[in-house]
Amino acid sequence: MDDKKTTILLMRSLAINLPIIEEAGLGLDKLILLDVSEGQMKAAIKLLSNDQTKIISEFSKMPYIADILYDLNSTSVLYPYTNTKKGADLLRSLAVSVQVGECSGKKMNAMPIVVSEGLPKGVDLQNLFVANVDGDLSQIFLEEMIEIPPDEQVPVVIDKMSQIITEKHSSDEAAFLAAACFFYPNFKAFNMEKEFEEMVGMSMKLATQNEENHDTDGLPDAFLKVLYKWQENRNFTDVVELPNLDLSTEYNMKNMILFDENYLYMSDALFKIISSPLLQMIGVDILKSALAENGILCRSWGDTSTFTIKLGYYDARGSYKRKRTLCFNREKLNLSGELDFITICKMSGGKAYGLGKI
């Protein structure tokens, strides 16, 4: 089963079945933040919603939100996050409410889920459960999946929880394993025990990724090692100096690395390929944030809402163009004991094509 689809299903199950999960003592004490790619907010909201889902905003008052969280059952409350002061204040308030299990003095019977295109700026993520779903969500369909089993099958779900959840599991692991168990009757009815085991594995993976998302101290060094190892394994040589680009270079730009005296530029697609060993453990925005905080990844002056900059260059006809790309500080990219990254690429053979499309 696709990881993105499984992540969405587990989020839905955790929210919809919150009362039963909490009664079993397996509730999650962290506010969930689902980090999606730019332009995917609407698709994510649709996938996480059912007929009873309520949407709140930064302008919603806490008493109103408290009433919703108390009155609703078997559904989720979704908060499409906006990077504003009011948005950040509401996020912090929701995080505290989830920790204490009540909102404005009222018990919470529904789970709020924050959906954000990128990580919130200036917000401490330590009290959040951060899950990352990268890429297009519009082609994910969930109609065949049943999160709420009939009443007579609830004992089967509870029994499955007791079988697979032990004292060795962390609270985060236990909560998502419990969420997975609500799919067990459906999987069993269709002889899909293997798919259930995959969902159990994804539950554990989400908990591990959340831990990694909060432990970012070693990410800059890890990225540099991955970058140099990737260049060595691929014998990557497709580096071109700015500002003048020939037609072939412009056509292959997303497969290539451009540079000038101080900076190195690459497409988001190439960055994800290079970083793939790290992205198995952490979210792409977590990695970018760690690199930006350490001065490796550069952001646009006055615009911290995106990790890309507009790169200016001249095409083969001499026309000036601009293209969004990631920008890295060349000096900061140097791995201790190694030559400058661009120099290594040049020494490997100069400009060469043939990488194929990314």
CSV table of C-alpha atoms in Angstrom, one decimal:
chain,number,residue,atom,x,y,z
A,1,MET,CA,0.0,0.0,0.0
A,2,ASP,CA,1.2,3.5,-0.9
A,3,ASP,CA,2.9,5.3,2.1
A,4,LYS,CA,1.0,8.5,1.4
A,5,LYS,CA,-2.4,6.8,1.3
A,6,THR,CA,-1.6,4.8,4.5
A,7,THR,CA,-0.5,7.9,6.4
A,8,ILE,CA,-3.8,9.6,5.5
A,9,LEU,CA,-5.8,6.6,6.5
A,10,LEU,CA,-4.0,6.3,9.9
A,11,MET,CA,-4.6,10.0,10.6
A,12,ARG,CA,-8.3,9.6,9.8
A,13,SER,CA,-8.7,6.5,11.9
A,14,LEU,CA,-6.9,8.1,14.9
A,15,ALA,CA,-9.2,11.1,14.7
A,16,ILE,CA,-12.5,9.3,14.0
A,17,ASN,CA,-11.9,6.6,16.6
A,18,LEU,CA,-10.5,8.9,19.3
A,19,PRO,CA,-13.0,8.0,22.1
A,20,ILE,CA,-12.3,4.2,21.8
A,21,ILE,CA,-8.6,4.7,21.5
A,22,GLU,CA,-8.5,7.0,24.6
A,23,GLU,CA,-10.7,4.6,26.6
A,24,ALA,CA,-8.1,1.9,25.9
A,25,GLY,CA,-5.5,4.3,27.3
A,26,LEU,CA,-3.7,4.7,23.9
A,27,GLY,CA,-4.5,8.3,23.0
A,28,LEU,CA,-2.0,10.6,21.4
A,29,ASP,CA,-0.9,13.5,23.6
A,30,LYS,CA,0.5,15.6,20.8
A,31,LEU,CA,-1.2,17.8,18.2
A,32,ILE,CA,-0.9,16.2,14.8
A,33,LEU,CA,0.6,18.5,12.1
A,34,LEU,CA,0.4,17.1,8.6
A,35,ASP,CA,3.1,18.8,6.4
A,36,VAL,CA,2.1,18.6,2.7
A,37,SER,CA,3.6,20.0,-0.5
A,38,GLU,CA,2.8,23.4,-1.8
A,39,GLY,CA,-0.6,23.5,-3.5
A,40,GLN,CA,-1.8,20.3,-1.9
A,41,MET,CA,-3.8,21.8,1.0
A,42,LYS,CA,-7.2,21.4,-0.6
A,43,ALA,CA,-6.5,17.7,-1.6
A,44,ALA,CA,-5.3,16.9,1.9
A,45,ILE,CA,-8.4,18.5,3.5
A,46,LYS,CA,-10.6,16.5,1.2
A,47,LEU,CA,-8.9,13.2,2.0
A,48,LEU,CA,-9.0,13.8,5.8
A,49,SER,CA,-12.7,14.8,5.8
A,50,ASN,CA,-15.9,12.9,6.2
A,51,ASP,CA,-19.5,14.2,6.3
A,52,GLN,CA,-19.2,15.4,9.9
A,53,THR,CA,-15.8,17.1,9.6
A,54,LYS,CA,-15.5,20.7,10.8
A,55,ILE,CA,-13.0,23.2,9.5
A,56,ILE,CA,-11.7,25.9,11.8
A,57,SER,CA,-9.5,28.9,11.0
A,58,GLU,CA,-7.2,31.4,12.7
A,59,PHE,CA,-10.3,33.6,13.2
A,60,SER,CA,-12.3,30.9,15.1
A,61,LYS,CA,-12.8,31.7,18.8
A,62,MET,CA,-11.6,29.2,21.4
A,63,PRO,CA,-15.1,28.8,23.0
A,64,TYR,CA,-16.5,27.9,19.6
A,65,ILE,CA,-13.6,25.4,19.0
A,66,ALA,CA,-14.1,23.9,22.5
A,67,ASP,CA,-17.8,23.3,21.7
A,68,ILE,CA,-16.9,21.6,18.4
A,69,LEU,CA,-14.3,19.3,20.1
A,70,TYR,CA,-16.7,18.4,22.8
A,71,ASP,CA,-19.9,17.9,20.8
A,72,LEU,CA,-18.4,16.0,17.8
A,73,ASN,CA,-17.8,12.2,17.8
A,74,SER,CA,-16.3,9.9,15.2
A,75,THR,CA,-14.9,12.7,13.1
A,76,SER,CA,-12.0,15.1,12.9
A,77,VAL,CA,-11.6,18.9,13.2
A,78,LEU,CA,-9.2,20.2,10.6
A,79,TYR,CA,-7.2,23.4,10.8
A,80,PRO,CA,-5.7,24.6,7.5
A,81,TYR,CA,-2.7,26.5,8.8
A,82,THR,CA,-1.7,30.0,7.7
A,83,ASN,CA,1.6,31.5,8.5
A,84,THR,CA,0.3,34.5,10.5
A,85,LYS,CA,0.5,35.6,14.1
A,86,LYS,CA,-3.1,34.5,14.7
A,87,GLY,CA,-2.5,31.3,13.0
A,88,ALA,CA,0.6,30.5,15.1
A,89,ASP,CA,-1.3,31.5,18.3
A,90,LEU,CA,-4.2,29.1,17.5
A,91,LEU,CA,-1.7,26.3,16.8
A,92,ARG,CA,0.0,26.8,20.2
A,93,SER,CA,-3.4,26.8,21.9
A,94,LEU,CA,-4.5,23.6,20.2
A,95,ALA,CA,-1.2,21.9,21.1
A,96,VAL,CA,-1.8,22.8,24.8
A,97,SER,CA,-5.4,21.6,24.7
A,98,VAL,CA,-4.3,18.2,23.2
A,99,GLN,CA,-1.7,17.8,25.9
A,100,VAL,CA,-4.1,18.3,28.8
A,101,GLY,CA,-7.0,16.6,27.0
A,102,GLU,CA,-9.4,19.5,27.3
A,103,CYS,CA,-10.2,22.8,25.5
A,104,SER,CA,-11.5,25.8,27.5
A,105,GLY,CA,-12.5,23.4,30.3
A,106,LYS,CA,-14.3,21.0,28.1
A,107,LYS,CA,-13.3,17.4,27.4
A,108,MET,CA,-12.1,16.8,23.8
A,109,ASN,CA,-14.1,14.0,22.0
A,110,ALA,CA,-12.7,14.9,18.6
A,111,MET,CA,-9.1,15.3,17.4
A,112,PRO,CA,-7.8,18.5,15.8
A,113,ILE,CA,-5.4,17.9,12.9
A,114,VAL,CA,-3.4,20.8,11.5
A,115,VAL,CA,-2.6,20.7,7.8
A,116,SER,CA,0.2,23.0,6.6
A,117,GLU,CA,1.9,23.6,3.3
A,118,GLY,CA,5.4,23.5,4.8
A,119,LEU,CA,6.4,23.8,8.4
A,120,PRO,CA,5.0,26.7,10.5
A,121,LYS,CA,7.5,29.5,10.9
A,122,GLY,CA,8.5,30.6,14.4
A,123,VAL,CA,6.6,27.8,16.2
A,124,ASP,CA,8.2,25.3,18.5
A,125,LEU,CA,7.5,21.8,17.0
A,126,GLN,CA,8.5,19.9,20.1
A,127,ASN,CA,4.9,19.5,21.3
A,128,LEU,CA,3.6,18.5,17.8
A,129,PHE,CA,3.5,15.1,16.1
A,130,VAL,CA,4.9,16.0,12.6
A,131,ALA,CA,4.0,13.8,9.7
A,132,ASN,CA,5.1,14.5,6.1
A,133,VAL,CA,3.3,13.7,2.9
A,134,ASP,CA,5.3,14.9,-0.1
A,135,GLY,CA,4.0,15.2,-3.6
A,136,ASP,CA,0.6,15.1,-5.4
A,137,LEU,CA,-2.4,13.9,-3.3
A,138,SER,CA,-5.1,14.4,-6.0
A,139,GLN,CA,-4.8,10.8,-7.2
A,140,ILE,CA,-5.3,9.1,-3.8
A,141,PHE,CA,-8.7,7.4,-3.4
A,142,LEU,CA,-10.0,6.1,0.0
A,143,GLU,CA,-13.5,5.0,-0.7
A,144,GLU,CA,-12.9,1.3,-0.3
A,145,MET,CA,-11.4,1.7,3.2
A,146,ILE,CA,-13.6,1.4,6.4
A,147,GLU,CA,-12.2,3.1,9.5
A,148,ILE,CA,-15.3,2.6,11.7
A,149,PRO,CA,-16.2,-1.1,12.2
A,150,PRO,CA,-19.7,-2.1,13.1
A,151,ASP,CA,-20.4,-2.3,16.9
A,152,GLU,CA,-20.2,-6.1,16.9
A,153,GLN,CA,-16.7,-6.0,15.5
A,154,VAL,CA,-15.3,-3.5,18.0
A,155,PRO,CA,-14.2,-6.3,20.4
A,156,VAL,CA,-12.2,-7.8,17.5
A,157,VAL,CA,-10.4,-4.4,17.2
A,158,ILE,CA,-9.8,-4.2,20.9
A,159,ASP,CA,-8.4,-7.8,20.9
A,160,LYS,CA,-6.1,-7.0,18.1
A,161,MET,CA,-4.8,-4.0,20.0
A,162,SER,CA,-4.0,-6.2,23.0
A,163,GLN,CA,-2.1,-8.6,20.7
A,164,ILE,CA,0.2,-6.2,18.9
A,165,ILE,CA,0.7,-3.3,21.4
A,166,THR,CA,3.0,-4.0,24.3
A,167,GLU,CA,4.8,-2.0,27.0
A,168,LYS,CA,7.8,-1.8,24.8
A,169,HIS,CA,6.0,0.6,22.4
A,170,SER,CA,6.2,4.3,22.9
A,171,SER,CA,3.0,6.3,23.4
A,172,ASP,CA,3.2,7.6,19.8
A,173,GLU,CA,3.7,4.0,18.4
A,174,ALA,CA,0.8,2.7,20.5
A,175,ALA,CA,-1.6,5.4,19.3
A,176,PHE,CA,-0.9,4.8,15.6
A,177,LEU,CA,-0.9,1.0,16.1
A,178,ALA,CA,-4.3,1.4,17.7
A,179,ALA,CA,-5.5,3.4,14.8
A,180,ALA,CA,-4.3,0.7,12.4
A,181,CYS,CA,-6.3,-2.0,14.3
A,182,PHE,CA,-9.6,-0.4,13.3
A,183,PHE,CA,-8.9,-1.6,9.7
A,184,TYR,CA,-8.2,-5.1,10.8
A,185,PRO,CA,-11.8,-6.5,10.4
A,186,ASN,CA,-12.0,-5.2,6.9
A,187,PHE,CA,-8.6,-6.5,5.9
A,188,LYS,CA,-9.4,-9.9,7.5
A,189,ALA,CA,-12.7,-10.2,5.7
A,190,PHE,CA,-10.9,-9.8,2.3
A,191,ASN,CA,-7.9,-12.0,3.2
A,192,MET,CA,-5.6,-9.0,3.2
A,193,GLU,CA,-3.6,-9.7,6.3
A,194,LYS,CA,-0.4,-8.8,4.5
A,195,GLU,CA,-1.8,-5.3,3.8
A,196,PHE,CA,-2.6,-5.0,7.5
A,197,GLU,CA,1.0,-5.9,8.4
A,198,GLU,CA,2.1,-3.2,6.0
A,199,MET,CA,-0.1,-0.7,7.8
A,200,VAL,CA,1.3,-1.8,11.2
A,201,GLY,CA,4.8,-1.2,9.7
A,202,MET,CA,3.8,2.3,8.5
A,203,SER,CA,2.4,3.1,12.0
A,204,MET,CA,5.9,2.4,13.5
A,205,LYS,CA,7.5,4.3,10.7
A,206,LEU,CA,5.4,7.4,11.4
A,207,ALA,CA,6.4,7.3,15.0
A,208,THR,CA,10.1,6.9,14.1
A,209,GLN,CA,9.9,9.8,11.5
A,210,ASN,CA,8.4,12.1,14.1
A,211,GLU,CA,11.3,11.4,16.5
A,212,GLU,CA,13.8,12.1,13.6
A,213,ASN,CA,11.9,15.3,12.7
A,214,HIS,CA,12.6,16.6,16.2
A,215,ASP,CA,16.2,15.5,16.3
A,216,THR,CA,17.8,17.7,13.6
A,217,ASP,CA,21.2,18.5,15.1
A,218,GLY,CA,23.2,16.2,12.8
A,219,LEU,CA,21.3,16.8,9.6
A,220,PRO,CA,23.6,19.4,8.0
A,221,ASP,CA,26.7,17.1,8.3
A,222,ALA,CA,24.6,14.1,7.2
A,223,PHE,CA,23.4,16.0,4.1
A,224,LEU,CA,27.0,17.0,3.1
A,225,LYS,CA,28.1,13.3,3.4
A,226,VAL,CA,25.1,12.2,1.3
A,227,LEU,CA,25.8,14.9,-1.3
A,228,TYR,CA,29.5,13.9,-1.8
A,229,LYS,CA,28.6,10.2,-1.8
A,230,TRP,CA,25.9,10.7,-4.4
A,231,GLN,CA,28.4,12.6,-6.6
A,232,GLU,CA,30.9,9.8,-6.2
A,233,ASN,CA,28.4,7.0,-7.0
A,234,ARG,CA,27.0,8.8,-10.0
A,235,ASN,CA,30.2,10.4,-11.1
A,236,PHE,CA,28.1,13.5,-11.5
A,237,THR,CA,29.6,16.1,-13.8
A,238,ASP,CA,26.6,18.1,-15.0
A,239,VAL,CA,27.7,21.5,-13.6
A,240,VAL,CA,27.4,24.7,-15.5
A,241,GLU,CA,28.6,28.2,-14.6
A,242,LEU,CA,26.2,31.1,-14.8
A,243,PRO,CA,25.0,33.5,-16.1
A,244,ASN,CA,25.0,32.3,-19.7
A,245,LEU,CA,23.2,29.0,-20.5
A,246,ASP,CA,23.1,27.3,-23.9
A,247,LEU,CA,19.9,25.7,-25.2
A,248,SER,CA,20.9,22.2,-24.1
A,249,THR,CA,21.6,23.4,-20.5
A,250,GLU,CA,18.4,25.3,-20.3
A,251,TYR,CA,16.4,22.2,-21.5
A,252,ASN,CA,18.2,20.0,-18.9
A,253,MET,CA,18.2,22.5,-16.1
A,254,LYS,CA,16.3,20.4,-13.6
A,255,ASN,CA,18.8,17.6,-14.0
A,256,MET,CA,21.8,19.8,-13.5
A,257,ILE,CA,23.7,21.9,-11.0
A,258,LEU,CA,24.4,25.6,-11.8
A,259,PHE,CA,26.9,27.7,-10.0
A,260,ASP,CA,28.6,31.1,-9.7
A,261,GLU,CA,31.4,32.2,-7.5
A,262,ASN,CA,29.5,32.1,-4.2
A,263,TYR,CA,26.4,29.9,-4.8
A,264,LEU,CA,25.2,26.6,-6.2
A,265,TYR,CA,21.7,26.1,-7.6
A,266,MET,CA,19.7,22.9,-8.2
A,267,SER,CA,16.1,22.0,-8.8
A,268,ASP,CA,13.8,20.7,-6.0
A,269,ALA,CA,13.5,17.4,-7.9
A,270,LEU,CA,17.3,16.9,-8.0
A,271,PHE,CA,17.6,17.8,-4.3
A,272,LYS,CA,15.0,15.1,-3.4
A,273,ILE,CA,17.0,12.5,-5.4
A,274,ILE,CA,20.3,13.4,-3.7
A,275,SER,CA,18.6,13.5,-0.2
A,276,SER,CA,16.6,10.3,-0.7
A,277,PRO,CA,18.6,8.4,2.0
A,278,LEU,CA,17.7,11.1,4.6
A,279,LEU,CA,14.1,11.5,3.4
A,280,GLN,CA,13.3,7.9,4.3
A,281,MET,CA,13.6,9.1,7.9
A,282,ILE,CA,12.6,12.7,7.9
A,283,GLY,CA,10.4,15.1,6.0
A,284,VAL,CA,11.8,17.2,3.2
A,285,ASP,CA,10.8,20.5,4.9
A,286,ILE,CA,12.5,19.4,8.1
A,287,LEU,CA,15.7,18.8,6.2
A,288,LYS,CA,15.4,22.2,4.3
A,289,SER,CA,14.7,24.0,7.6
A,290,ALA,CA,17.8,22.5,9.2
A,291,LEU,CA,20.0,23.4,6.2
A,292,ALA,CA,18.6,26.9,6.2
A,293,GLU,CA,19.2,27.4,9.9
A,294,ASN,CA,22.8,26.4,9.4
A,295,GLY,CA,23.3,28.8,6.4
A,296,ILE,CA,23.7,26.0,3.9
A,297,LEU,CA,20.4,26.6,2.1
A,298,CYS,CA,19.7,30.2,1.3
A,299,ARG,CA,16.3,31.9,1.3
A,300,SER,CA,15.0,34.9,-0.6
A,301,TRP,CA,15.6,38.3,1.2
A,302,GLY,CA,12.5,39.3,3.0
A,303,ASP,CA,10.6,36.1,2.1
A,304,THR,CA,10.8,33.2,4.5
A,305,SER,CA,7.7,31.5,3.3
A,306,THR,CA,9.5,29.5,0.7
A,307,PHE,CA,12.9,27.7,0.4
A,308,THR,CA,13.4,28.7,-3.2
A,309,ILE,CA,14.8,31.8,-4.9
A,310,LYS,CA,14.3,33.3,-8.3
A,311,LEU,CA,17.5,32.6,-10.3
A,312,GLY,CA,18.3,35.0,-13.1
A,313,TYR,CA,20.2,33.8,-16.2
A,314,TYR,CA,20.6,34.5,-19.9
A,315,ASP,CA,19.4,32.0,-22.5
A,316,ALA,CA,21.1,31.2,-25.8
A,317,ARG,CA,19.4,34.2,-27.5
A,318,GLY,CA,20.7,36.6,-24.8
A,319,SER,CA,17.2,37.0,-23.2
A,320,TYR,CA,17.1,37.4,-19.5
A,321,LYS,CA,15.0,34.9,-17.7
A,322,ARG,CA,14.2,33.9,-14.1
A,323,LYS,CA,13.4,30.4,-12.6
A,324,ARG,CA,12.7,29.2,-9.1
A,325,THR,CA,15.3,27.0,-7.7
A,326,LEU,CA,17.1,26.0,-4.5
A,327,CYS,CA,20.2,28.1,-3.7
A,328,PHE,CA,23.1,26.8,-1.6
A,329,ASN,CA,26.1,28.6,-0.1
A,330,ARG,CA,29.2,27.0,-1.8
A,331,GLU,CA,31.5,27.6,1.1
A,332,LYS,CA,29.1,26.0,3.5
A,333,LEU,CA,28.7,23.0,1.2
A,334,ASN,CA,32.4,22.0,1.6
A,335,LEU,CA,32.8,18.8,3.4
A,336,SER,CA,35.8,18.8,5.8
A,337,GLY,CA,38.9,17.4,4.2
A,338,GLU,CA,37.4,17.5,0.7
A,339,LEU,CA,37.8,19.8,-2.2
A,340,ASP,CA,35.0,22.3,-3.2
A,341,PHE,CA,32.0,20.4,-4.5
A,342,ILE,CA,32.0,22.1,-7.9
A,343,THR,CA,35.7,21.5,-8.3
A,344,ILE,CA,35.2,17.8,-7.6
A,345,CYS,CA,32.4,17.6,-10.3
A,346,LYS,CA,34.7,19.4,-12.8
A,347,MET,CA,37.6,17.0,-12.1
A,348,SER,CA,35.3,14.1,-12.7
A,349,GLY,CA,35.0,15.0,-16.3
A,350,GLY,CA,33.5,18.4,-17.0
A,351,LYS,CA,30.1,18.9,-18.5
A,352,ALA,CA,28.4,15.7,-19.6
A,353,TYR,CA,24.7,14.9,-20.3
A,354,GLY,CA,22.9,11.6,-20.3
A,355,LEU,CA,21.3,11.6,-16.9
A,356,GLY,CA,17.9,11.2,-18.4
A,357,LYS,CA,14.8,12.9,-17.0
A,358,ILE,CA,14.2,13.2,-13.3
